mmCIF file of C-alpha atoms and ligand atoms in Angstrom:
data_model
loop_
_atom_site.group_PDB
_atom_site.id
_atom_site.type_symbol
_atom_site.label_atom_id
_atom_site.label_comp_id
_atom_site.label_asym_id
_atom_site.label_seq_id
_atom_site.Cartn_x
_atom_site.Cartn_y
_atom_site.Cartn_z
ATOM 1 C CA MET A 8 -10.994 14.492 9.810
ATOM 2 C CA MET A 9 -7.269 14.275 10.274
ATOM 3 C CA ASN A 10 -6.260 15.209 13.818
ATOM 4 C CA LYS A 11 -2.514 14.863 13.308
ATOM 5 C CA LYS A 12 -0.126 17.727 12.710
ATOM 6 C CA THR A 13 1.208 18.053 9.193
ATOM 7 C CA VAL A 14 4.336 19.766 7.875
ATOM 8 C CA ARG A 15 2.215 22.884 7.404
ATOM 9 C CA ASP A 16 1.803 23.117 11.185
ATOM 10 C CA LEU A 17 5.577 23.177 11.785
ATOM 11 C CA THR A 18 8.067 26.010 11.788
ATOM 12 C CA VAL A 19 10.947 24.512 9.853
ATOM 13 C CA SER A 20 13.060 27.454 8.754
ATOM 14 C CA GLY A 21 16.640 26.977 9.926
ATOM 15 C CA LYS A 22 15.707 23.646 11.530
ATOM 16 C CA ARG A 23 17.042 20.183 10.867
ATOM 17 C CA VAL A 24 14.095 18.094 9.817
ATOM 18 C CA LEU A 25 14.383 14.308 9.803
ATOM 19 C CA VAL A 26 11.952 12.840 7.272
ATOM 20 C CA ARG A 27 11.123 9.134 7.165
ATOM 21 C CA VAL A 28 10.383 8.414 3.508
ATOM 22 C CA ASP A 29 9.567 5.203 1.670
ATOM 23 C CA PHE A 30 12.467 4.848 -0.767
ATOM 24 C CA ASN A 31 12.117 1.077 -0.878
ATOM 25 C CA VAL A 32 12.474 1.039 -4.679
ATOM 26 C CA PRO A 33 13.627 -1.679 -7.074
ATOM 27 C CA LEU A 34 17.345 -1.484 -7.906
ATOM 28 C CA LYS A 35 18.919 -3.164 -10.892
ATOM 29 C CA ASP A 36 22.700 -3.151 -11.375
ATOM 30 C CA GLY A 37 22.965 -0.221 -8.971
ATOM 31 C CA VAL A 38 20.363 1.887 -10.789
ATOM 32 C CA VAL A 39 16.845 2.802 -9.632
ATOM 33 C CA GLY A 40 14.116 1.080 -11.658
ATOM 34 C CA ASP A 41 10.605 2.351 -10.952
ATOM 35 C CA ASP A 42 10.991 5.669 -9.082
ATOM 36 C CA THR A 43 7.289 6.188 -8.252
ATOM 37 C CA ARG A 44 7.961 6.104 -4.509
ATOM 38 C CA ILE A 45 10.753 8.676 -4.747
ATOM 39 C CA ARG A 46 8.538 11.017 -6.751
ATOM 40 C CA ALA A 47 5.713 10.524 -4.274
ATOM 41 C CA ALA A 48 7.892 11.985 -1.503
ATOM 42 C CA LEU A 49 8.930 15.061 -3.510
ATOM 43 C CA PRO A 50 6.093 17.395 -2.413
ATOM 44 C CA THR A 51 7.141 17.080 1.237
ATOM 45 C CA ILE A 52 10.862 17.323 0.450
ATOM 46 C CA GLU A 53 10.428 20.362 -1.821
ATOM 47 C CA TYR A 54 8.172 22.094 0.712
ATOM 48 C CA LEU A 55 10.809 21.700 3.425
ATOM 49 C CA VAL A 56 13.617 22.871 1.103
ATOM 50 C CA GLU A 57 11.602 25.931 0.054
ATOM 51 C CA HIS A 58 10.863 26.763 3.673
ATOM 52 C CA GLY A 59 14.521 26.791 4.601
ATOM 53 C CA ALA A 60 14.899 23.475 6.395
ATOM 54 C CA ALA A 61 17.980 21.295 6.304
ATOM 55 C CA VAL A 62 16.357 18.067 5.167
ATOM 56 C CA ILE A 63 17.620 14.726 6.489
ATOM 57 C CA LEU A 64 15.998 11.726 4.835
ATOM 58 C CA CYS A 65 15.917 8.134 6.020
ATOM 59 C CA SER A 66 14.335 4.971 4.613
ATOM 60 C CA HIS A 67 14.659 1.233 4.522
ATOM 61 C CA LEU A 68 15.484 -0.594 1.309
ATOM 62 C CA GLY A 69 14.832 -4.297 0.870
ATOM 63 C CA ARG A 70 15.536 -6.785 3.605
ATOM 64 C CA PRO A 71 19.209 -6.681 4.577
ATOM 65 C CA LYS A 72 19.812 -8.821 7.642
ATOM 66 C CA GLY A 73 20.334 -6.097 10.236
ATOM 67 C CA ALA A 74 23.871 -5.401 8.989
ATOM 68 C CA PRO A 75 25.443 -3.266 6.255
ATOM 69 C CA ASP A 76 25.143 -4.905 2.836
ATOM 70 C CA PRO A 77 26.276 -2.911 -0.234
ATOM 71 C CA ALA A 78 23.541 -4.549 -2.333
ATOM 72 C CA TYR A 79 20.979 -2.596 -0.266
ATOM 73 C CA SER A 80 22.795 0.736 -0.022
ATOM 74 C CA LEU A 81 20.680 3.825 -0.625
ATOM 75 C CA GLU A 82 23.535 5.543 -2.480
ATOM 76 C CA PRO A 83 21.978 4.942 -5.949
ATOM 77 C CA VAL A 84 18.737 6.402 -4.604
ATOM 78 C CA ALA A 85 20.574 9.566 -3.492
ATOM 79 C CA LYS A 86 22.005 9.890 -7.008
ATOM 80 C CA HIS A 87 18.569 9.432 -8.532
ATOM 81 C CA LEU A 88 16.948 11.920 -6.161
ATOM 82 C CA GLY A 89 19.589 14.422 -7.278
ATOM 83 C CA THR A 90 18.167 14.251 -10.796
ATOM 84 C CA LEU A 91 14.620 14.985 -9.560
ATOM 85 C CA THR A 92 15.267 18.083 -7.466
ATOM 86 C CA ALA A 93 17.253 21.274 -7.886
ATOM 87 C CA ALA A 94 18.426 21.173 -4.261
ATOM 88 C CA PRO A 95 21.837 19.628 -3.562
ATOM 89 C CA VAL A 96 21.539 16.003 -2.437
ATOM 90 C CA ARG A 97 24.270 14.396 -0.305
ATOM 91 C CA PHE A 98 24.624 10.847 0.880
ATOM 92 C CA ALA A 99 25.783 10.100 4.432
ATOM 93 C CA GLY A 100 26.999 6.501 4.070
ATOM 94 C CA GLU A 101 25.707 5.833 7.593
ATOM 95 C CA LEU A 102 22.410 6.021 9.450
ATOM 96 C CA VAL A 103 23.747 7.064 12.849
ATOM 97 C CA GLY A 104 27.316 7.413 14.088
ATOM 98 C CA GLU A 105 30.222 9.797 13.576
ATOM 99 C CA LYS A 106 30.022 10.047 9.776
ATOM 100 C CA ALA A 107 26.278 10.694 9.882
ATOM 101 C CA ARG A 108 26.712 13.319 12.618
ATOM 102 C CA GLN A 109 29.385 15.150 10.640
ATOM 103 C CA ALA A 110 27.275 15.086 7.486
ATOM 104 C CA VAL A 111 24.363 16.562 9.420
ATOM 105 C CA GLU A 112 26.649 19.114 11.058
ATOM 106 C CA SER A 113 27.707 20.542 7.689
ATOM 107 C CA LEU A 114 24.242 20.380 6.106
ATOM 108 C CA GLN A 115 22.889 23.843 5.210
ATOM 109 C CA PRO A 116 19.272 25.009 5.015
ATOM 110 C CA GLY A 117 17.873 24.134 1.587
ATOM 111 C CA GLU A 118 20.102 21.073 1.283
ATOM 112 C CA ILE A 119 19.173 17.405 1.425
ATOM 113 C CA LEU A 120 21.057 14.573 3.099
ATOM 114 C CA LEU A 121 20.051 10.942 2.629
ATOM 115 C CA LEU A 122 21.110 8.640 5.459
ATOM 116 C CA GLU A 123 21.999 4.995 4.872
ATOM 117 C CA ASN A 124 19.447 2.134 4.977
ATOM 118 C CA THR A 125 17.683 2.001 8.359
ATOM 119 C CA ARG A 126 17.653 -1.799 8.187
ATOM 120 C CA PHE A 127 21.442 -2.004 8.341
ATOM 121 C CA HIS A 128 20.780 -1.862 12.111
ATOM 122 C CA PRO A 129 18.914 -4.662 13.905
ATOM 123 C CA GLY A 130 17.481 -1.962 16.183
ATOM 124 C CA GLU A 131 15.309 -0.675 13.344
ATOM 125 C CA THR A 132 12.856 -3.562 13.217
ATOM 126 C CA ASP A 133 13.246 -4.165 16.992
ATOM 127 C CA ASN A 134 12.202 -0.543 17.578
ATOM 128 C CA ASP A 135 15.277 -0.224 19.799
ATOM 129 C CA PRO A 136 15.018 2.910 21.968
ATOM 130 C CA ASP A 137 18.781 3.520 21.663
ATOM 131 C CA LEU A 138 18.594 3.615 17.887
ATOM 132 C CA SER A 139 15.574 5.919 17.867
ATOM 133 C CA ALA A 140 17.329 8.241 20.343
ATOM 134 C CA GLN A 141 20.439 8.354 18.133
ATOM 135 C CA LEU A 142 18.300 9.120 15.099
ATOM 136 C CA ALA A 143 16.396 11.809 16.954
ATOM 137 C CA ALA A 144 19.683 13.404 18.078
ATOM 138 C CA LEU A 145 20.433 14.244 14.442
ATOM 139 C CA ALA A 146 17.417 16.542 14.070
ATOM 140 C CA ASP A 147 15.117 19.139 15.656
ATOM 141 C CA VAL A 148 11.877 17.916 14.135
ATOM 142 C CA TYR A 149 10.553 14.607 12.742
ATOM 143 C CA VAL A 150 8.236 14.177 9.762
ATOM 144 C CA ASN A 151 6.838 10.812 8.703
ATOM 145 C CA ASP A 152 5.951 10.573 5.013
ATOM 146 C CA ALA A 153 6.409 6.801 4.712
ATOM 147 C CA PHE A 154 2.819 5.613 4.679
ATOM 148 C CA GLY A 155 3.913 2.258 3.257
ATOM 149 C CA SER A 156 5.877 1.568 6.470
ATOM 150 C CA ALA A 157 3.456 3.128 8.946
ATOM 151 C CA HIS A 158 1.954 -0.232 9.933
ATOM 152 C CA ARG A 159 5.312 -1.229 11.398
ATOM 153 C CA ALA A 160 6.438 0.023 14.808
ATOM 154 C CA HIS A 161 10.098 0.445 13.921
ATOM 155 C CA ALA A 162 12.750 2.808 15.288
ATOM 156 C CA SER A 163 12.536 5.138 12.274
ATOM 157 C CA THR A 164 8.736 5.022 11.993
ATOM 158 C CA GLU A 165 7.550 4.976 15.593
ATOM 159 C CA GLY A 166 10.311 5.128 18.226
ATOM 160 C CA VAL A 167 11.900 8.298 16.877
ATOM 161 C CA ALA A 168 8.603 10.192 17.028
ATOM 162 C CA ARG A 169 8.643 9.895 20.818
ATOM 163 C CA HIS A 170 11.771 12.070 21.015
ATOM 164 C CA LEU A 171 10.939 14.977 18.705
ATOM 165 C CA PRO A 172 8.092 17.287 17.748
ATOM 166 C CA SER A 173 6.482 15.377 14.892
ATOM 167 C CA ALA A 174 4.074 15.670 11.989
ATOM 168 C CA ALA A 175 2.778 13.864 8.917
ATOM 169 C CA GLY A 176 4.185 14.612 5.460
ATOM 170 C CA PHE A 177 1.904 15.383 2.529
ATOM 171 C CA LEU A 178 1.820 11.830 1.215
ATOM 172 C CA MET A 179 0.997 10.440 4.632
ATOM 173 C CA GLU A 180 -1.672 13.106 5.078
ATOM 174 C CA LYS A 181 -3.336 12.230 1.773
ATOM 175 C CA GLU A 182 -3.352 8.521 2.550
ATOM 176 C CA ILE A 183 -4.898 9.053 5.975
ATOM 177 C CA GLU A 184 -7.473 11.467 4.613
ATOM 178 C CA TYR A 185 -8.645 9.097 1.892
ATOM 179 C CA LEU A 186 -8.362 5.736 3.598
ATOM 180 C CA GLY A 187 -9.355 7.010 7.024
ATOM 181 C CA GLY A 188 -12.009 9.388 5.690
ATOM 182 C CA VAL A 189 -13.749 6.778 3.610
ATOM 183 C CA LEU A 190 -14.134 4.473 6.559
ATOM 184 C CA ALA A 191 -15.240 7.162 8.951
ATOM 185 C CA ASP A 192 -17.785 8.866 6.733
ATOM 186 C CA PRO A 193 -18.253 7.439 3.217
ATOM 187 C CA GLU A 194 -20.595 8.944 0.694
ATOM 188 C CA ARG A 195 -23.189 6.225 0.088
ATOM 189 C CA PRO A 196 -23.776 3.829 -1.444
ATOM 190 C CA PHE A 197 -20.371 2.627 -0.319
ATOM 191 C CA VAL A 198 -19.215 -0.313 -2.455
ATOM 192 C CA ALA A 199 -16.151 -2.368 -1.569
ATOM 193 C CA VAL A 200 -14.530 -4.671 -4.118
ATOM 194 C CA LEU A 201 -12.269 -7.388 -2.747
ATOM 195 C CA GLY A 202 -10.210 -9.896 -4.655
ATOM 196 C CA GLY A 203 -6.644 -11.087 -4.894
ATOM 197 C CA ALA A 204 -5.044 -14.380 -4.202
ATOM 198 C CA LYS A 205 -5.826 -15.223 -0.644
ATOM 199 C CA ILE A 206 -8.699 -14.725 1.724
ATOM 200 C CA GLY A 207 -6.481 -15.484 4.722
ATOM 201 C CA ASP A 208 -4.632 -12.154 4.436
ATOM 202 C CA LYS A 209 -7.868 -10.232 4.163
ATOM 203 C CA ILE A 210 -10.286 -11.676 6.698
ATOM 204 C CA GLY A 211 -9.851 -8.582 8.867
ATOM 205 C CA VAL A 212 -10.659 -6.396 5.876
ATOM 206 C CA ILE A 213 -13.803 -8.383 5.042
ATOM 207 C CA ARG A 214 -14.924 -8.198 8.643
ATOM 208 C CA ASN A 215 -14.450 -4.443 8.858
ATOM 209 C CA LEU A 216 -15.855 -3.588 5.416
ATOM 210 C CA ILE A 217 -18.894 -5.826 5.635
ATOM 211 C CA ALA A 218 -19.927 -3.802 8.663
ATOM 212 C CA ARG A 219 -19.491 -0.479 6.891
ATOM 213 C CA ALA A 220 -20.116 -0.979 3.157
ATOM 214 C CA ASP A 221 -23.501 -1.289 1.453
ATOM 215 C CA HIS A 222 -22.122 -3.896 -0.943
ATOM 216 C CA LEU A 223 -19.070 -6.130 -0.774
ATOM 217 C CA LEU A 224 -18.231 -7.511 -4.234
ATOM 218 C CA ILE A 225 -15.980 -10.558 -4.096
ATOM 219 C CA GLY A 226 -13.736 -11.798 -6.900
ATOM 220 C CA GLY A 227 -10.274 -13.243 -7.454
ATOM 221 C CA GLY A 228 -8.915 -16.311 -5.739
ATOM 222 C CA MET A 229 -10.693 -15.471 -2.493
ATOM 223 C CA ALA A 230 -14.071 -16.201 -4.109
ATOM 224 C CA ASN A 231 -13.031 -19.851 -4.442
ATOM 225 C CA THR A 232 -12.893 -20.364 -0.706
ATOM 226 C CA PHE A 233 -16.434 -18.983 -0.433
ATOM 227 C CA PHE A 234 -17.548 -21.331 -3.239
ATOM 228 C CA LYS A 235 -16.085 -24.331 -1.475
ATOM 229 C CA ALA A 236 -17.551 -23.176 1.829
ATOM 230 C CA ARG A 237 -21.055 -23.231 0.346
ATOM 231 C CA GLY A 238 -20.501 -26.713 -1.041
ATOM 232 C CA ASP A 239 -19.412 -26.192 -4.664
ATOM 233 C CA ALA A 240 -16.807 -28.434 -6.238
ATOM 234 C CA VAL A 241 -13.883 -26.153 -7.010
ATOM 235 C CA GLY A 242 -11.651 -28.488 -9.043
ATOM 236 C CA ASP A 243 -8.023 -27.381 -8.858
ATOM 237 C CA SER A 244 -8.862 -23.782 -7.934
ATOM 238 C CA LEU A 245 -6.763 -22.027 -5.337
ATOM 239 C CA VAL A 246 -8.571 -22.574 -2.015
ATOM 240 C CA GLU A 247 -7.574 -22.008 1.598
ATOM 241 C CA ASP A 248 -9.043 -24.752 3.688
ATOM 242 C CA ASP A 249 -7.979 -22.926 6.870
ATOM 243 C CA ALA A 250 -10.357 -20.120 6.011
ATOM 244 C CA LEU A 251 -13.452 -22.218 5.200
ATOM 245 C CA GLU A 252 -14.898 -21.739 8.662
ATOM 246 C CA THR A 253 -14.540 -17.958 8.447
ATOM 247 C CA ALA A 254 -15.953 -17.899 4.926
ATOM 248 C CA ARG A 255 -19.057 -19.729 6.172
ATOM 249 C CA GLU A 256 -19.523 -17.057 8.788
ATOM 250 C CA PHE A 257 -19.942 -14.392 6.069
ATOM 251 C CA LEU A 258 -21.874 -16.473 3.511
ATOM 252 C CA GLY A 259 -25.375 -15.556 4.621
ATOM 253 C CA ASN A 260 -24.697 -11.816 4.724
ATOM 254 C CA PRO A 261 -26.939 -10.061 2.167
ATOM 255 C CA ARG A 262 -24.273 -7.414 1.492
ATOM 256 C CA LEU A 263 -21.756 -10.061 0.384
ATOM 257 C CA HIS A 264 -21.886 -10.815 -3.343
ATOM 258 C CA LEU A 265 -20.128 -13.721 -5.043
ATOM 259 C CA PRO A 266 -19.446 -14.114 -8.779
ATOM 260 C CA GLN A 267 -22.307 -15.585 -10.828
ATOM 261 C CA ASP A 268 -20.014 -16.921 -13.516
ATOM 262 C CA CYS A 269 -16.337 -17.723 -13.803
ATOM 263 C CA VAL A 270 -13.606 -18.216 -16.360
ATOM 264 C CA ILE A 271 -11.987 -21.589 -15.808
ATOM 265 C CA ALA A 272 -8.779 -22.978 -17.309
ATOM 266 C CA ASP A 273 -7.339 -26.433 -17.787
ATOM 267 C CA ALA A 274 -3.943 -25.303 -16.481
ATOM 268 C CA PHE A 275 -2.411 -22.391 -14.570
ATOM 269 C CA ASP A 276 -0.841 -21.031 -17.728
ATOM 270 C CA LYS A 277 -1.225 -17.999 -19.949
ATOM 271 C CA ASP A 278 -1.990 -20.235 -22.920
ATOM 272 C CA ALA A 279 -4.328 -22.590 -21.072
ATOM 273 C CA GLU A 280 -7.586 -23.612 -22.663
ATOM 274 C CA SER A 281 -10.409 -21.604 -21.071
ATOM 275 C CA ARG A 282 -14.188 -21.633 -20.726
ATOM 276 C CA VAL A 283 -16.874 -19.541 -19.081
ATOM 277 C CA ILE A 284 -19.158 -21.461 -16.706
ATOM 278 C CA PRO A 285 -21.951 -20.395 -14.355
ATOM 279 C CA ALA A 286 -20.693 -20.325 -10.758
ATOM 280 C CA GLY A 287 -21.130 -23.788 -9.305
ATOM 281 C CA ASP A 288 -19.218 -26.965 -9.836
ATOM 282 C CA VAL A 289 -15.837 -26.719 -11.509
ATOM 283 C CA PRO A 290 -14.851 -29.899 -13.368
ATOM 284 C CA ALA A 291 -11.908 -31.880 -12.005
ATOM 285 C CA GLY A 292 -8.609 -30.764 -13.521
ATOM 286 C CA TRP A 293 -9.895 -27.197 -14.109
ATOM 287 C CA ARG A 294 -9.435 -24.079 -11.999
ATOM 288 C CA ILE A 295 -11.104 -20.651 -11.728
ATOM 289 C CA LEU A 296 -8.791 -17.893 -12.989
ATOM 290 C CA ASP A 297 -11.179 -14.949 -13.480
ATOM 291 C CA ILE A 298 -14.706 -13.705 -12.871
ATOM 292 C CA GLY A 299 -17.017 -14.142 -15.863
ATOM 293 C CA PRO A 300 -18.667 -11.518 -18.138
ATOM 294 C CA GLU A 301 -22.084 -11.735 -16.422
ATOM 295 C CA THR A 302 -20.454 -10.962 -13.094
ATOM 296 C CA VAL A 303 -18.586 -8.014 -14.607
ATOM 297 C CA LYS A 304 -21.921 -6.632 -15.886
ATOM 298 C CA TRP A 305 -23.683 -7.183 -12.576
ATOM 299 C CA TYR A 306 -20.853 -5.678 -10.484
ATOM 300 C CA ALA A 307 -20.506 -2.761 -12.940
ATOM 301 C CA GLY A 308 -24.196 -1.996 -12.415
ATOM 302 C CA ILE A 309 -23.730 -1.844 -8.658
ATOM 303 C CA LEU A 310 -20.599 0.303 -9.078
ATOM 304 C CA SER A 311 -22.342 2.746 -11.432
ATOM 305 C CA GLY A 312 -24.538 3.991 -8.595
ATOM 306 C CA ALA A 313 -21.810 4.161 -5.949
ATOM 307 C CA GLY A 314 -20.861 7.259 -3.992
ATOM 308 C CA THR A 315 -17.659 5.688 -2.700
ATOM 309 C CA VAL A 316 -15.659 2.722 -3.971
ATOM 310 C CA VAL A 317 -12.802 0.967 -2.222
ATOM 311 C CA TRP A 318 -11.009 -1.722 -4.189
ATOM 312 C CA ASN A 319 -8.343 -4.148 -3.083
ATOM 313 C CA GLY A 320 -7.240 -7.242 -4.981
ATOM 314 C CA PRO A 321 -7.507 -8.168 -8.677
ATOM 315 C CA MET A 322 -10.562 -10.119 -9.903
ATOM 316 C CA GLY A 323 -8.454 -12.772 -11.609
ATOM 317 C CA VAL A 324 -4.976 -13.732 -12.721
ATOM 318 C CA PHE A 325 -4.621 -10.428 -14.575
ATOM 319 C CA GLU A 326 -0.955 -11.128 -15.296
ATOM 320 C CA PHE A 327 -2.213 -13.499 -18.052
ATOM 321 C CA PRO A 328 -4.046 -11.398 -20.687
ATOM 322 C CA ALA A 329 -6.602 -14.185 -21.244
ATOM 323 C CA PHE A 330 -7.655 -13.881 -17.591
ATOM 324 C CA ALA A 331 -7.435 -10.087 -17.179
ATOM 325 C CA GLU A 332 -10.874 -9.183 -18.525
ATOM 326 C CA GLY A 333 -12.624 -9.316 -15.172
ATOM 327 C CA THR A 334 -10.090 -7.010 -13.564
ATOM 328 C CA VAL A 335 -10.053 -4.608 -16.517
ATOM 329 C CA GLY A 336 -13.856 -4.614 -16.688
ATOM 330 C CA ILE A 337 -14.135 -3.721 -13.011
ATOM 331 C CA ALA A 338 -11.405 -1.075 -13.410
ATOM 332 C CA ARG A 339 -13.427 0.505 -16.215
ATOM 333 C CA ALA A 340 -16.602 0.404 -14.132
ATOM 334 C CA VAL A 341 -14.835 2.059 -11.197
ATOM 335 C CA ALA A 342 -13.375 4.736 -13.488
ATOM 336 C CA GLU A 343 -16.770 5.450 -15.042
ATOM 337 C CA SER A 344 -18.729 5.386 -11.784
ATOM 338 C CA GLY A 345 -18.001 8.990 -10.862
ATOM 339 C CA ALA A 346 -17.633 7.789 -7.264
ATOM 340 C CA THR A 347 -14.808 8.745 -4.946
ATOM 341 C CA SER A 348 -12.583 5.764 -5.675
ATOM 342 C CA ILE A 349 -9.698 4.447 -3.646
ATOM 343 C CA ILE A 350 -7.512 1.579 -4.761
ATOM 344 C CA GLY A 351 -5.005 -0.116 -2.485
ATOM 345 C CA GLY A 352 -2.722 -3.126 -2.761
ATOM 346 C CA GLY A 353 0.443 -3.609 -4.806
ATOM 347 C CA ASP A 354 -1.086 -5.859 -7.461
ATOM 348 C CA SER A 355 -4.348 -3.922 -7.658
ATOM 349 C CA VAL A 356 -2.461 -0.693 -8.314
ATOM 350 C CA ALA A 357 -0.322 -2.490 -10.922
ATOM 351 C CA ALA A 358 -3.505 -3.765 -12.566
ATOM 352 C CA ILE A 359 -5.071 -0.311 -12.745
ATOM 353 C CA ASN A 360 -1.866 1.120 -14.178
ATOM 354 C CA GLN A 361 -1.765 -1.699 -16.728
ATOM 355 C CA SER A 362 -5.331 -0.902 -17.799
ATOM 356 C CA GLY A 363 -4.442 2.762 -18.393
ATOM 357 C CA LEU A 364 -7.180 4.033 -16.072
ATOM 358 C CA ALA A 365 -5.056 5.207 -13.162
ATOM 359 C CA ASP A 366 -5.732 8.915 -13.732
ATOM 360 C CA ARG A 367 -9.474 8.292 -13.422
ATOM 361 C CA VAL A 368 -9.205 6.962 -9.892
ATOM 362 C CA THR A 369 -9.449 9.412 -6.992
ATOM 363 C CA HIS A 370 -6.689 7.895 -4.904
ATOM 364 C CA LEU A 371 -4.161 5.141 -5.563
ATOM 365 C CA SER A 372 -2.667 4.116 -2.262
ATOM 366 C CA THR A 373 1.111 3.762 -2.168
ATOM 367 C CA GLY A 374 1.096 1.348 0.753
ATOM 368 C CA GLY A 375 0.095 -2.284 0.292
ATOM 369 C CA GLY A 376 0.196 -3.693 3.820
ATOM 370 C CA ALA A 377 -0.470 -0.309 5.408
ATOM 371 C CA SER A 378 -3.570 0.295 3.306
ATOM 372 C CA LEU A 379 -4.892 -3.160 4.179
ATOM 373 C CA GLU A 380 -4.446 -2.458 7.888
ATOM 374 C CA MET A 381 -6.290 0.839 7.491
ATOM 375 C CA LEU A 382 -9.113 -1.047 5.759
ATOM 376 C CA GLU A 383 -9.133 -3.452 8.690
ATOM 377 C CA GLY A 384 -9.855 -0.431 10.848
ATOM 378 C CA LYS A 385 -6.533 -0.609 12.677
ATOM 379 C CA VAL A 386 -4.642 2.418 13.920
ATOM 380 C CA LEU A 387 -1.166 2.364 12.358
ATOM 381 C CA PRO A 388 1.657 2.734 14.922
ATOM 382 C CA GLY A 389 3.566 5.159 12.668
ATOM 383 C CA VAL A 390 0.490 7.384 12.547
ATOM 384 C CA ALA A 391 -0.478 7.037 16.197
ATOM 385 C CA ALA A 392 3.005 8.227 17.243
ATOM 386 C CA LEU A 393 2.683 11.606 15.495
ATOM 387 C CA ASP A 394 1.714 14.768 17.387
ATOM 388 C CA GLU A 395 -1.943 15.700 17.533
ATOM 389 C CA LYS A 396 -3.073 19.030 16.133
HETATM 390 P P1 ADP B 407 -2.985 -6.894 -3.799
HETATM 391 O O1 ADP B 407 -1.476 -6.901 -3.978
HETATM 392 O O2 ADP B 407 -3.651 -5.899 -4.700
HETATM 393 O O3 ADP B 407 -3.403 -6.771 -2.360
HETATM 394 P P2 ADP B 407 -3.089 -9.763 -3.755
HETATM 395 O O4 ADP B 407 -1.608 -9.815 -3.564
HETATM 396 O O5 ADP B 407 -3.966 -10.180 -2.651
HETATM 397 O O6 ADP B 407 -3.534 -8.320 -4.290
HETATM 398 O O7 ADP B 407 -3.494 -10.704 -4.982
HETATM 399 C C1 ADP B 407 -2.973 -10.523 -6.276
HETATM 400 C C2 ADP B 407 -2.745 -11.852 -6.947
HETATM 401 O O8 ADP B 407 -3.925 -12.638 -6.918
HETATM 402 C C3 ADP B 407 -2.371 -11.712 -8.395
HETATM 403 O O9 ADP B 407 -1.050 -12.177 -8.563
HETATM 404 C C4 ADP B 407 -3.384 -12.584 -9.114
HETATM 405 O O10 ADP B 407 -2.801 -13.362 -10.149
HETATM 406 C C5 ADP B 407 -3.886 -13.490 -8.023
HETATM 407 N N1 ADP B 407 -5.212 -14.048 -8.314
HETATM 408 C C6 ADP B 407 -6.352 -13.378 -8.581
HETATM 409 N N2 ADP B 407 -7.355 -14.219 -8.853
HETATM 410 C C7 ADP B 407 -6.848 -15.473 -8.766
HETATM 411 C C8 ADP B 407 -7.389 -16.789 -8.938
HETATM 412 N N3 ADP B 407 -8.679 -16.963 -9.278
HETATM 413 N N4 ADP B 407 -6.574 -17.849 -8.762
HETATM 414 C C9 ADP B 407 -5.275 -17.649 -8.431
HETATM 415 N N5 ADP B 407 -4.708 -16.453 -8.249
HETATM 416 C C10 ADP B 407 -5.486 -15.370 -8.408
HETATM 417 MG MG1 MG B 408 -0.006 -8.463 -3.655
#
């Protein structure tokens, strides 16, 4: 399925390999918090080290304003990476420029050098050809393992690939295989579950999935806009009036399923008073915060026969335990379905981790925005730029 070169297709021994990773991790008081993203890049890094490459890593971190800002330095990440690998890890203190060149110059095969934050240069997000040429000049080969940034055409994700032989890293490969594979040729029935806060962000996903999936199960805040579009009173529920027109367009589709019952609350609060009501009119002063138990049962039944499941967006305000049952119930149904299951989206992945079912899902996508764009059927610029097999 995947027609892009991967690291396995490259000869890397004795070469300088520039790897774009996603080290955009939370930092607190100069220390890495959750290091999931760093660990996710290790298979590619270790492979290159073992095959005798001099490994040059680059990444963005946070949103510095196109200029150096010590609060967004990758130095703590270099320190942390040093604790995860046996290979020596150095930190360049620059992305491009004299210091970076010298650090690359003295880098030996089997060693790792982390460059400074790509977003310290305005040319990164502008995809400035000068910056990508300077980056490319540091290396012989380019590998992109930053799936989470692949939907952005930036100097370190897209521009640089035009200057060097290029390939996908292992993480990138896995993401493309699962997310791309499921859309190209899903085992049926193919069931998509969509929720989350806003329909506006996901109209493209609905449009693409409704054409491909056998069932599209809707939950979360986005269901409210559908409810209002069909004429229900929605009380104080989160609704996007801008999207009503689009919601109406999908309403008659027999593959689109809306919740049959809802959990409503008298305030947006973890301790709010709550009630289960059949889908329909929500009393004034109340708002929908979760799908109801009948809907969980109905959706679980559909999921139990699935060959493939794609899930993006929690079914309710799962951050409040009183309104997490819909999300946890669907997570359990996905885990028990035996289907190939793919979960994407920052909050959805957090929810599945919170429910302790993560190891029963086939693939948890590491890229929020990038996975959504894949589900929209878009070709990601960071993927398109890589060499074909
Ligand atoms: P993801 O990050 O997985 O793509 P989103 O960011 O689209 O998901 O949505 C996640 C958010 O949606 C969560 O913070 C959750 O509290 C919120 N949410 C889910 N259902 C509702 C609802 N009925 N009303 C308000 N917010 C909701
Ligand atoms: Mg989110």
